[in-house]
CSV table of C-alpha atoms in Angstrom, one decimal:
chain,number,residue,atom,x,y,z
A,1,MET,CA,-86.6,135.0,-93.1
A,2,VAL,CA,-84.9,137.2,-95.6
A,3,ASN,CA,-84.8,140.9,-94.6
A,4,ARG,CA,-85.4,143.0,-97.7
A,5,THR,CA,-85.0,146.7,-97.4
A,6,ALA,CA,-88.1,148.3,-98.8
A,7,SER,CA,-87.3,150.8,-101.5
A,8,ALA,CA,-89.3,152.5,-104.2
A,9,PRO,CA,-88.6,151.2,-107.8
A,10,PRO,CA,-87.0,153.8,-110.1
A,11,ALA,CA,-89.3,155.9,-112.2
A,12,PRO,CA,-89.9,154.4,-115.7
A,13,GLY,CA,-87.9,157.1,-117.3
A,14,ALA,CA,-84.9,156.4,-115.1
A,15,VAL,CA,-84.3,152.7,-115.9
A,16,PHE,CA,-81.9,153.6,-118.7
A,17,ASP,CA,-80.1,156.5,-116.9
A,18,TRP,CA,-77.0,154.3,-116.7
A,19,LEU,CA,-76.7,154.6,-120.5
A,20,ASP,CA,-76.0,158.4,-120.2
A,21,GLU,CA,-73.0,157.7,-117.9
A,22,THR,CA,-71.5,155.2,-120.3
A,23,ALA,CA,-72.1,157.6,-123.2
A,24,GLU,CA,-70.2,160.2,-121.4
A,25,GLN,CA,-67.3,157.8,-120.7
A,26,ARG,CA,-67.2,157.0,-124.4
A,27,ALA,CA,-67.2,160.7,-125.3
A,28,ARG,CA,-64.3,161.4,-122.9
A,29,ALA,CA,-62.3,158.6,-124.5
A,30,GLY,CA,-63.0,159.9,-128.0
A,31,LEU,CA,-65.1,156.9,-128.9
A,32,THR,CA,-68.4,158.5,-129.8
A,33,ARG,CA,-70.0,157.0,-132.9
A,34,THR,CA,-72.7,158.7,-135.0
A,35,LEU,CA,-74.8,157.8,-138.0
A,36,ARG,CA,-74.5,160.1,-141.0
A,37,SER,CA,-77.0,159.9,-143.8
A,38,ARG,CA,-75.7,160.5,-147.3
A,39,PRO,CA,-77.6,161.5,-150.5
A,40,ALA,CA,-77.7,159.2,-153.5
A,41,ASP,CA,-75.7,161.7,-155.5
A,42,ASP,CA,-73.0,162.3,-152.8
A,43,PRO,CA,-70.1,164.1,-154.6
A,44,VAL,CA,-67.6,163.0,-152.0
A,45,LEU,CA,-64.9,160.6,-153.3
A,46,ASP,CA,-65.5,157.4,-151.3
A,47,LEU,CA,-62.5,155.5,-149.9
A,48,ALA,CA,-64.4,154.5,-146.8
A,49,GLY,CA,-66.6,151.8,-148.0
A,50,ASN,CA,-65.7,148.3,-149.1
A,51,ASP,CA,-66.7,148.5,-152.7
A,52,TYR,CA,-63.3,147.1,-153.8
A,53,LEU,CA,-64.1,146.7,-157.4
A,54,GLY,CA,-66.4,149.7,-157.8
A,55,LEU,CA,-69.3,147.4,-158.8
A,56,THR,CA,-72.1,148.7,-156.5
A,57,ARG,CA,-73.3,151.2,-159.1
A,58,HIS,CA,-72.2,149.3,-162.2
A,59,PRO,CA,-75.1,149.2,-164.6
A,60,ALA,CA,-74.9,145.4,-165.0
A,61,VAL,CA,-75.2,145.0,-161.2
A,62,THR,CA,-78.0,147.5,-160.6
A,63,ARG,CA,-79.9,146.1,-163.5
A,64,ALA,CA,-79.5,142.5,-162.1
A,65,ALA,CA,-80.8,143.8,-158.8
A,66,ALA,CA,-83.8,145.5,-160.3
A,67,ASP,CA,-84.7,142.5,-162.5
A,68,ALA,CA,-84.6,140.2,-159.5
A,69,ALA,CA,-86.8,142.5,-157.5
A,70,LEU,CA,-89.3,142.8,-160.3
A,71,ARG,CA,-89.4,139.0,-160.8
A,72,TRP,CA,-89.2,137.7,-157.3
A,73,GLY,CA,-90.5,140.6,-155.2
A,74,GLY,CA,-89.0,142.8,-152.5
A,75,GLY,CA,-88.2,140.1,-150.0
A,76,ALA,CA,-87.6,136.4,-149.8
A,77,THR,CA,-90.8,136.0,-147.7
A,78,GLY,CA,-89.4,133.6,-145.1
A,79,SER,CA,-86.7,131.3,-143.9
A,80,ARG,CA,-84.7,129.6,-146.6
A,81,LEU,CA,-86.1,126.2,-145.4
A,82,VAL,CA,-89.7,127.4,-145.6
A,83,THR,CA,-90.3,129.8,-148.5
A,84,GLY,CA,-87.1,131.9,-148.7
A,85,THR,CA,-85.1,129.9,-151.2
A,86,THR,CA,-85.6,130.9,-154.8
A,87,ALA,CA,-84.1,129.5,-158.0
A,88,LEU,CA,-82.0,132.7,-157.9
A,89,HIS,CA,-80.4,131.7,-154.5
A,90,THR,CA,-79.6,128.3,-155.9
A,91,GLU,CA,-78.0,129.8,-159.0
A,92,LEU,CA,-75.9,132.2,-157.0
A,93,GLU,CA,-74.7,129.3,-154.7
A,94,GLU,CA,-73.7,127.1,-157.6
A,95,GLU,CA,-71.8,129.8,-159.5
A,96,LEU,CA,-70.1,131.2,-156.4
A,97,ALA,CA,-68.9,127.7,-155.4
A,98,ALA,CA,-67.6,127.0,-158.9
A,99,PHE,CA,-65.8,130.4,-159.1
A,100,CYS,CA,-64.1,129.8,-155.8
A,101,GLY,CA,-63.3,126.1,-156.4
A,102,ALA,CA,-65.5,124.7,-153.6
A,103,GLU,CA,-67.9,121.8,-153.8
A,104,ALA,CA,-70.9,123.7,-152.5
A,105,ALA,CA,-72.0,127.0,-151.0
A,106,LEU,CA,-74.8,128.3,-148.8
A,107,VAL,CA,-76.0,131.9,-148.9
A,108,PHE,CA,-76.9,133.8,-145.8
A,109,SER,CA,-78.5,137.2,-145.1
A,110,SER,CA,-75.0,138.7,-144.2
A,111,GLY,CA,-71.4,137.7,-143.8
A,112,TYR,CA,-71.8,138.1,-140.1
A,113,THR,CA,-74.5,135.4,-139.9
A,114,ALA,CA,-72.4,133.2,-142.1
A,115,ASN,CA,-69.6,133.4,-139.7
A,116,LEU,CA,-71.8,132.7,-136.7
A,117,ALA,CA,-73.3,129.7,-138.5
A,118,ALA,CA,-69.9,128.2,-139.4
A,119,LEU,CA,-68.5,128.6,-135.9
A,120,THR,CA,-71.5,127.4,-133.9
A,121,ALA,CA,-72.6,124.5,-136.2
A,122,LEU,CA,-69.1,123.1,-136.8
A,123,THR,CA,-68.0,122.9,-133.2
A,124,ASP,CA,-69.2,121.4,-129.9
A,125,PRO,CA,-67.8,120.8,-126.4
A,126,ASP,CA,-65.4,118.3,-127.9
A,127,THR,CA,-63.8,120.9,-130.1
A,128,LEU,CA,-60.9,123.3,-129.6
A,129,ILE,CA,-61.2,126.6,-131.5
A,130,VAL,CA,-57.9,128.4,-132.2
A,131,SER,CA,-58.7,131.9,-133.2
A,132,ASP,CA,-56.2,134.6,-134.5
A,133,ALA,CA,-55.9,137.5,-132.1
A,134,TYR,CA,-56.8,140.0,-134.8
A,135,ASN,CA,-59.9,138.3,-136.2
A,136,HIS,CA,-63.0,140.2,-137.1
A,137,ALA,CA,-65.7,140.8,-134.5
A,138,SER,CA,-68.1,138.4,-136.3
A,139,LEU,CA,-65.6,135.6,-135.8
A,140,ILE,CA,-65.0,136.6,-132.2
A,141,ASP,CA,-68.8,136.6,-131.5
A,142,GLY,CA,-69.0,133.2,-133.2
A,143,CYS,CA,-66.4,131.8,-130.9
A,144,ARG,CA,-68.2,133.3,-127.9
A,145,LEU,CA,-71.5,131.6,-129.0
A,146,ALA,CA,-69.8,128.2,-129.7
A,147,ARG,CA,-69.9,125.6,-127.0
A,148,ALA,CA,-66.2,124.8,-127.6
A,149,GLU,CA,-63.0,125.7,-125.8
A,150,VAL,CA,-61.5,128.8,-127.4
A,151,HIS,CA,-57.8,129.7,-127.5
A,152,ARG,CA,-56.7,133.2,-128.7
A,153,ALA,CA,-53.6,132.7,-130.8
A,154,PRO,CA,-50.9,135.3,-131.5
A,155,HIS,CA,-51.5,137.2,-134.7
A,156,SER,CA,-50.5,135.4,-137.9
A,157,ASP,CA,-48.3,132.9,-136.1
A,158,PRO,CA,-48.6,129.4,-137.5
A,159,ALA,CA,-45.9,128.0,-135.2
A,160,ALA,CA,-48.0,129.2,-132.1
A,161,VAL,CA,-51.1,127.6,-133.6
A,162,ALA,CA,-49.2,124.3,-134.1
A,163,ASP,CA,-48.1,124.4,-130.5
A,164,VAL,CA,-51.6,124.8,-129.3
A,165,LEU,CA,-52.9,122.0,-131.5
A,166,ALA,CA,-50.1,119.7,-130.4
A,167,GLU,CA,-51.1,120.1,-126.7
A,168,ARG,CA,-54.9,120.0,-127.1
A,169,ALA,CA,-57.0,117.5,-125.0
A,170,ARG,CA,-60.1,117.7,-127.2
A,171,PRO,CA,-60.5,115.3,-130.1
A,172,ARG,CA,-61.5,117.9,-132.7
A,173,ALA,CA,-60.0,121.3,-133.5
A,174,LEU,CA,-60.9,124.2,-135.7
A,175,VAL,CA,-58.4,126.9,-136.6
A,176,VAL,CA,-60.1,130.2,-137.5
A,177,THR,CA,-58.6,133.2,-139.3
A,178,ASP,CA,-59.4,136.2,-141.5
A,179,SER,CA,-57.7,135.8,-144.9
A,180,VAL,CA,-57.1,139.6,-145.0
A,181,PHE,CA,-57.3,141.5,-141.8
A,182,SER,CA,-59.5,144.5,-142.1
A,183,VAL,CA,-57.5,147.0,-140.2
A,184,ASP,CA,-54.1,147.1,-142.0
A,185,GLY,CA,-54.9,144.8,-144.9
A,186,ASN,CA,-52.3,142.2,-144.2
A,187,ALA,CA,-52.9,138.7,-145.4
A,188,ALA,CA,-52.8,135.6,-143.2
A,189,PRO,CA,-50.3,132.9,-143.9
A,190,LEU,CA,-52.9,130.4,-145.1
A,191,ALA,CA,-50.5,127.9,-146.7
A,192,GLU,CA,-48.5,127.6,-143.4
A,193,LEU,CA,-51.7,127.4,-141.3
A,194,ALA,CA,-52.9,124.6,-143.6
A,195,VAL,CA,-49.7,122.7,-142.9
A,196,ALA,CA,-50.2,123.1,-139.2
A,197,THR,CA,-53.8,122.1,-139.2
A,198,ARG,CA,-53.1,119.0,-141.3
A,199,ARG,CA,-50.2,117.9,-139.2
A,200,PHE,CA,-52.5,117.8,-136.1
A,201,GLY,CA,-55.8,116.8,-137.8
A,202,ALA,CA,-57.6,120.1,-137.4
A,203,ALA,CA,-60.0,121.9,-139.8
A,204,LEU,CA,-59.3,125.4,-141.2
A,205,LEU,CA,-62.0,128.1,-141.3
A,206,VAL,CA,-61.1,131.2,-143.4
A,207,ASP,CA,-63.1,134.4,-143.5
A,208,ASP,CA,-62.3,135.6,-147.0
A,209,ALA,CA,-64.4,138.8,-146.8
A,210,HIS,CA,-61.6,141.0,-147.9
A,211,GLY,CA,-60.0,138.5,-150.3
A,212,LEU,CA,-62.8,137.5,-152.6
A,213,GLY,CA,-62.6,139.6,-155.7
A,214,VAL,CA,-59.2,140.9,-154.9
A,215,LEU,CA,-56.8,137.9,-154.4
A,216,GLY,CA,-56.3,134.7,-156.3
A,217,PRO,CA,-56.6,134.1,-160.0
A,218,GLY,CA,-59.2,136.5,-161.4
A,219,GLY,CA,-60.3,137.3,-157.8
A,220,ALA,CA,-61.2,133.8,-156.8
A,221,GLY,CA,-60.1,134.5,-153.3
A,222,ALA,CA,-57.2,134.0,-150.8
A,223,PRO,CA,-57.6,130.2,-150.5
A,224,ALA,CA,-57.3,129.9,-154.3
A,225,ALA,CA,-54.2,132.1,-154.1
A,226,ALA,CA,-52.7,129.8,-151.5
A,227,GLY,CA,-53.5,126.7,-153.5
A,228,LEU,CA,-56.2,125.5,-151.0
A,229,ALA,CA,-59.3,125.9,-153.1
A,230,GLY,CA,-61.5,122.9,-152.8
A,231,ALA,CA,-59.5,121.3,-150.0
A,232,PRO,CA,-61.5,118.7,-148.0
A,233,ASP,CA,-60.5,120.2,-144.7
A,234,LEU,CA,-61.2,123.9,-145.5
A,235,VAL,CA,-64.3,125.9,-145.0
A,236,THR,CA,-64.5,129.5,-146.3
A,237,THR,CA,-66.9,132.3,-145.5
A,238,VAL,CA,-67.4,135.3,-147.7
A,239,THR,CA,-69.4,138.4,-147.8
A,240,LEU,CA,-71.4,139.6,-150.9
A,241,SER,CA,-71.2,143.2,-149.7
A,242,LYS,CA,-67.6,144.1,-150.6
A,243,SER,CA,-66.1,143.1,-154.0
A,244,LEU,CA,-69.5,141.9,-155.2
A,245,GLY,CA,-71.1,145.2,-154.3
A,246,SER,CA,-74.3,143.8,-152.8
A,247,GLN,CA,-75.5,142.4,-149.5
A,248,GLY,CA,-75.3,139.0,-147.8
A,249,GLY,CA,-72.8,136.3,-147.1
A,250,ALA,CA,-72.0,132.7,-147.8
A,251,VAL,CA,-70.2,129.6,-146.5
A,252,LEU,CA,-68.3,127.5,-149.0
A,253,GLY,CA,-66.8,124.1,-148.5
A,254,PRO,CA,-67.3,120.3,-148.8
A,255,ARG,CA,-70.8,119.3,-149.7
A,256,ARG,CA,-71.3,117.5,-146.4
A,257,VAL,CA,-70.4,120.7,-144.5
A,258,ILE,CA,-73.0,122.7,-146.4
A,259,ARG,CA,-75.6,120.0,-145.8
A,260,HIS,CA,-74.8,120.1,-142.0
A,261,LEU,CA,-75.1,123.8,-141.9
A,262,THR,CA,-78.4,123.7,-143.8
A,263,GLU,CA,-79.8,121.3,-141.2
A,264,THR,CA,-78.3,122.8,-138.0
A,265,ALA,CA,-77.1,126.4,-138.3
A,266,ARG,CA,-79.5,128.6,-136.3
A,267,THR,CA,-78.7,131.8,-138.3
A,268,PHE,CA,-79.8,129.9,-141.4
A,269,ILE,CA,-82.8,128.0,-140.1
A,270,PHE,CA,-84.4,130.9,-138.2
A,271,ASP,CA,-83.4,133.9,-140.4
A,272,THR,CA,-85.3,135.2,-143.4
A,273,GLY,CA,-83.6,134.5,-146.7
A,274,LEU,CA,-81.5,137.1,-148.5
A,275,ALA,CA,-83.6,139.5,-150.5
A,276,PRO,CA,-83.9,138.6,-154.2
A,277,ALA,CA,-82.5,142.0,-155.2
A,278,ALA,CA,-79.3,141.4,-153.2
A,279,ALA,CA,-78.9,137.9,-154.6
A,280,GLY,CA,-79.4,139.2,-158.1
A,281,ALA,CA,-76.9,142.0,-157.7
A,282,ALA,CA,-74.3,139.6,-156.2
A,283,LEU,CA,-74.8,137.2,-159.1
A,284,GLY,CA,-74.5,140.0,-161.6
A,285,ALA,CA,-71.3,141.2,-160.0
A,286,LEU,CA,-69.9,137.7,-159.9
A,287,ARG,CA,-70.6,137.2,-163.6
A,288,LEU,CA,-69.0,140.6,-164.4
A,289,LEU,CA,-65.9,139.6,-162.4
A,290,ARG,CA,-65.6,136.3,-164.3
A,291,ALA,CA,-65.8,138.2,-167.6
A,292,GLU,CA,-63.3,140.9,-166.5
A,293,PRO,CA,-60.8,139.2,-164.2
A,294,HIS,CA,-58.4,142.1,-164.5
A,295,ARG,CA,-60.5,144.0,-162.0
A,296,ALA,CA,-58.8,142.0,-159.1
A,297,GLU,CA,-55.3,143.0,-160.1
A,298,ARG,CA,-56.4,146.6,-160.6
A,299,ALA,CA,-57.6,146.8,-157.0
A,300,ARG,CA,-54.3,145.6,-155.8
A,301,GLU,CA,-52.4,148.0,-158.0
A,302,VAL,CA,-54.5,150.9,-156.6
A,303,ALA,CA,-53.7,149.8,-153.1
A,304,ARG,CA,-49.9,149.6,-153.8
A,305,THR,CA,-50.0,153.1,-155.4
A,306,LEU,CA,-51.9,154.6,-152.5
A,307,SER,CA,-49.5,153.1,-149.9
A,308,ALA,CA,-46.4,154.2,-151.8
A,309,ARG,CA,-47.6,157.8,-152.3
A,310,LEU,CA,-48.8,158.2,-148.7
A,311,GLY,CA,-45.4,156.9,-147.5
A,312,ALA,CA,-43.6,159.3,-149.8
A,313,ALA,CA,-45.6,162.1,-148.2
A,314,GLY,CA,-44.2,161.1,-144.8
A,315,LEU,CA,-47.1,159.2,-143.4
A,316,HIS,CA,-47.3,155.8,-141.6
A,317,ALA,CA,-49.1,153.9,-144.4
A,318,SER,CA,-49.4,150.1,-144.3
A,319,ALA,CA,-48.0,147.9,-147.0
A,320,PRO,CA,-51.1,146.2,-148.4
A,321,ASP,CA,-51.5,142.5,-149.3
A,322,ALA,CA,-54.9,143.1,-150.8
A,323,ALA,CA,-57.0,146.3,-151.2
A,324,VAL,CA,-56.9,147.9,-147.7
A,325,VAL,CA,-54.5,150.6,-146.8
A,326,SER,CA,-54.3,152.2,-143.3
A,327,VAL,CA,-52.6,155.4,-142.2
A,328,ARG,CA,-51.7,155.7,-138.5
A,329,ALA,CA,-53.1,158.6,-136.4
A,330,PRO,CA,-51.6,159.9,-133.2
A,331,GLY,CA,-54.8,159.0,-131.2
A,332,PRO,CA,-58.5,158.5,-131.4
A,333,GLU,CA,-59.5,162.2,-131.2
A,334,ALA,CA,-56.9,163.1,-133.9
A,335,ALA,CA,-58.2,160.3,-136.1
A,336,VAL,CA,-61.8,161.4,-135.8
A,337,ALA,CA,-60.8,165.0,-136.6
A,338,TRP,CA,-58.6,164.0,-139.5
A,339,ALA,CA,-61.4,161.9,-141.0
A,340,ALA,CA,-63.9,164.8,-140.6
A,341,ASP,CA,-61.4,167.3,-142.2
A,342,CYS,CA,-61.0,164.9,-145.1
A,343,ARG,CA,-64.8,164.7,-145.6
A,344,ARG,CA,-65.1,168.4,-145.6
A,345,ALA,CA,-62.4,168.5,-148.3
A,346,GLY,CA,-64.4,166.0,-150.4
A,347,LEU,CA,-62.9,162.7,-149.4
A,348,ALA,CA,-64.5,160.0,-147.3
A,349,VAL,CA,-62.1,157.8,-145.4
A,350,GLY,CA,-62.7,155.2,-142.7
A,351,CYS,CA,-61.8,155.9,-139.1
A,352,PHE,CA,-60.7,152.9,-136.9
A,353,ARG,CA,-60.3,153.4,-133.2
A,354,PRO,CA,-60.3,151.2,-130.1
A,355,PRO,CA,-62.0,148.8,-129.6
A,356,SER,CA,-62.2,148.2,-133.3
A,357,VAL,CA,-58.4,148.0,-133.6
A,358,PRO,CA,-56.9,145.1,-131.6
A,359,ASP,CA,-53.5,146.8,-131.2
A,360,GLY,CA,-55.1,150.0,-129.8
A,361,ILE,CA,-53.6,152.2,-132.5
A,362,SER,CA,-56.1,154.6,-134.2
A,363,ARG,CA,-56.0,154.8,-138.0
A,364,LEU,CA,-57.6,156.1,-141.2
A,365,ARG,CA,-58.6,153.2,-143.3
A,366,LEU,CA,-58.7,153.5,-147.1
A,367,THR,CA,-60.4,151.3,-149.6
A,368,ALA,CA,-58.3,151.0,-152.8
A,369,ARG,CA,-61.2,150.7,-155.2
A,370,GLY,CA,-60.3,149.2,-158.5
A,371,ASP,CA,-62.2,151.8,-160.5
A,372,LEU,CA,-60.2,154.8,-159.1
A,373,THR,CA,-58.4,156.9,-161.7
A,374,ASP,CA,-54.8,158.1,-161.2
A,375,GLU,CA,-56.2,161.6,-160.8
A,376,GLN,CA,-58.5,160.5,-158.0
A,377,ILE,CA,-55.6,158.7,-156.3
A,378,THR,CA,-53.4,161.8,-156.5
A,379,GLU,CA,-56.2,164.0,-155.1
A,380,ALA,CA,-56.9,161.5,-152.2
A,381,VAL,CA,-53.2,161.5,-151.2
A,382,ARG,CA,-53.1,165.3,-151.4
A,383,ILE,CA,-56.1,165.7,-149.1
A,384,ILE,CA,-54.9,163.2,-146.6
A,385,ALA,CA,-51.3,164.5,-146.4
A,386,SER,CA,-52.3,168.1,-146.3
A,387,LEU,CA,-54.7,167.6,-143.4
A,388,ALA,CA,-52.5,165.3,-141.4
A,389,PRO,CA,-52.5,166.2,-137.7
A,390,ALA,CA,-49.3,166.8,-135.7
A,391,GLY,CA,-47.7,163.5,-134.8
A,392,ALA,CA,-49.0,161.6,-137.9
A,393,HIS,CA,-45.8,161.8,-139.9
A,394,LEU,CA,-42.8,159.5,-139.7
A,395,ALA,CA,-40.1,160.5,-137.3
A,396,GLY,CA,-37.3,162.5,-138.9
């Protein structure tokens, strides 16, 4: 007989008391996060979002979104396999695949669900996943949900990846990496990774969320910049919420990969389709980028200028490979205070702290929007440098 000590159950209002303790622990560590509503006419200069090309409010993009909503309605009405696929979704997929040089594309409700789909549907217990140590949380979560063995590889180290692939016991392997890492904006060595994957018969999955619209010819993306567009062993995921100024995500790759995802990916099968307004906005932005390919180079130019001027002001600014620039802070509390001071001065910047940063170093993160003027860049640098906390400047 099991002897159970009788005890009264907790009161209904006490079952979540443990959350208060964890909230206090986060507060003591400087990791409290809060939501902040912003008005539609917010006068703050925004370098915190991911609107790399400045297209979110472009008239061609907002008109495309409005037209799509008026024609198709406010929502997709259901799963893409039931009622949620419109002619607009198909049009977006065809034009996105053509722009990036892929055989086919499949649109999802977010870049996050696109990554979960690719990682869970393209792997099984006979697969080894080799994932870069600095990969985005959506890739990490996809690895956790996959039924495969997962190896965390050193950051941007193709030789280490090759060593792992050479020693694997499983018949299949998938190497997973961001194309541009969202913390410091450094690019992955895609060409070298492709050499390693092909040498050992592995596939390559690239999350090009921060490369599409910024890297490659006319913004066609990091795989195109590396000469890998359309490769039969490459799968690319993208988001529509950054350079394309909308919402949603997509997987691009060989047609048989897209067919497999359509039939097996749970975040596709059981999720409501992307809203028509978002699909319309993304398609409008894509067409604008095709017509004005200089926007990609302008975003990179703004990033280089921001980095150079912040460095000249004595700050630890990253050297950008795309359109992300980070500035190191002395610690998480200092980073939060620095970002808050910048906002009060009229500048919105991102604030990255553990656990969002894999190296444990807190930062301000700046989006080098391609529509920034030189005057706006100068003002942003002035605000950041003038409000820098003690310990943020380079030694000496």
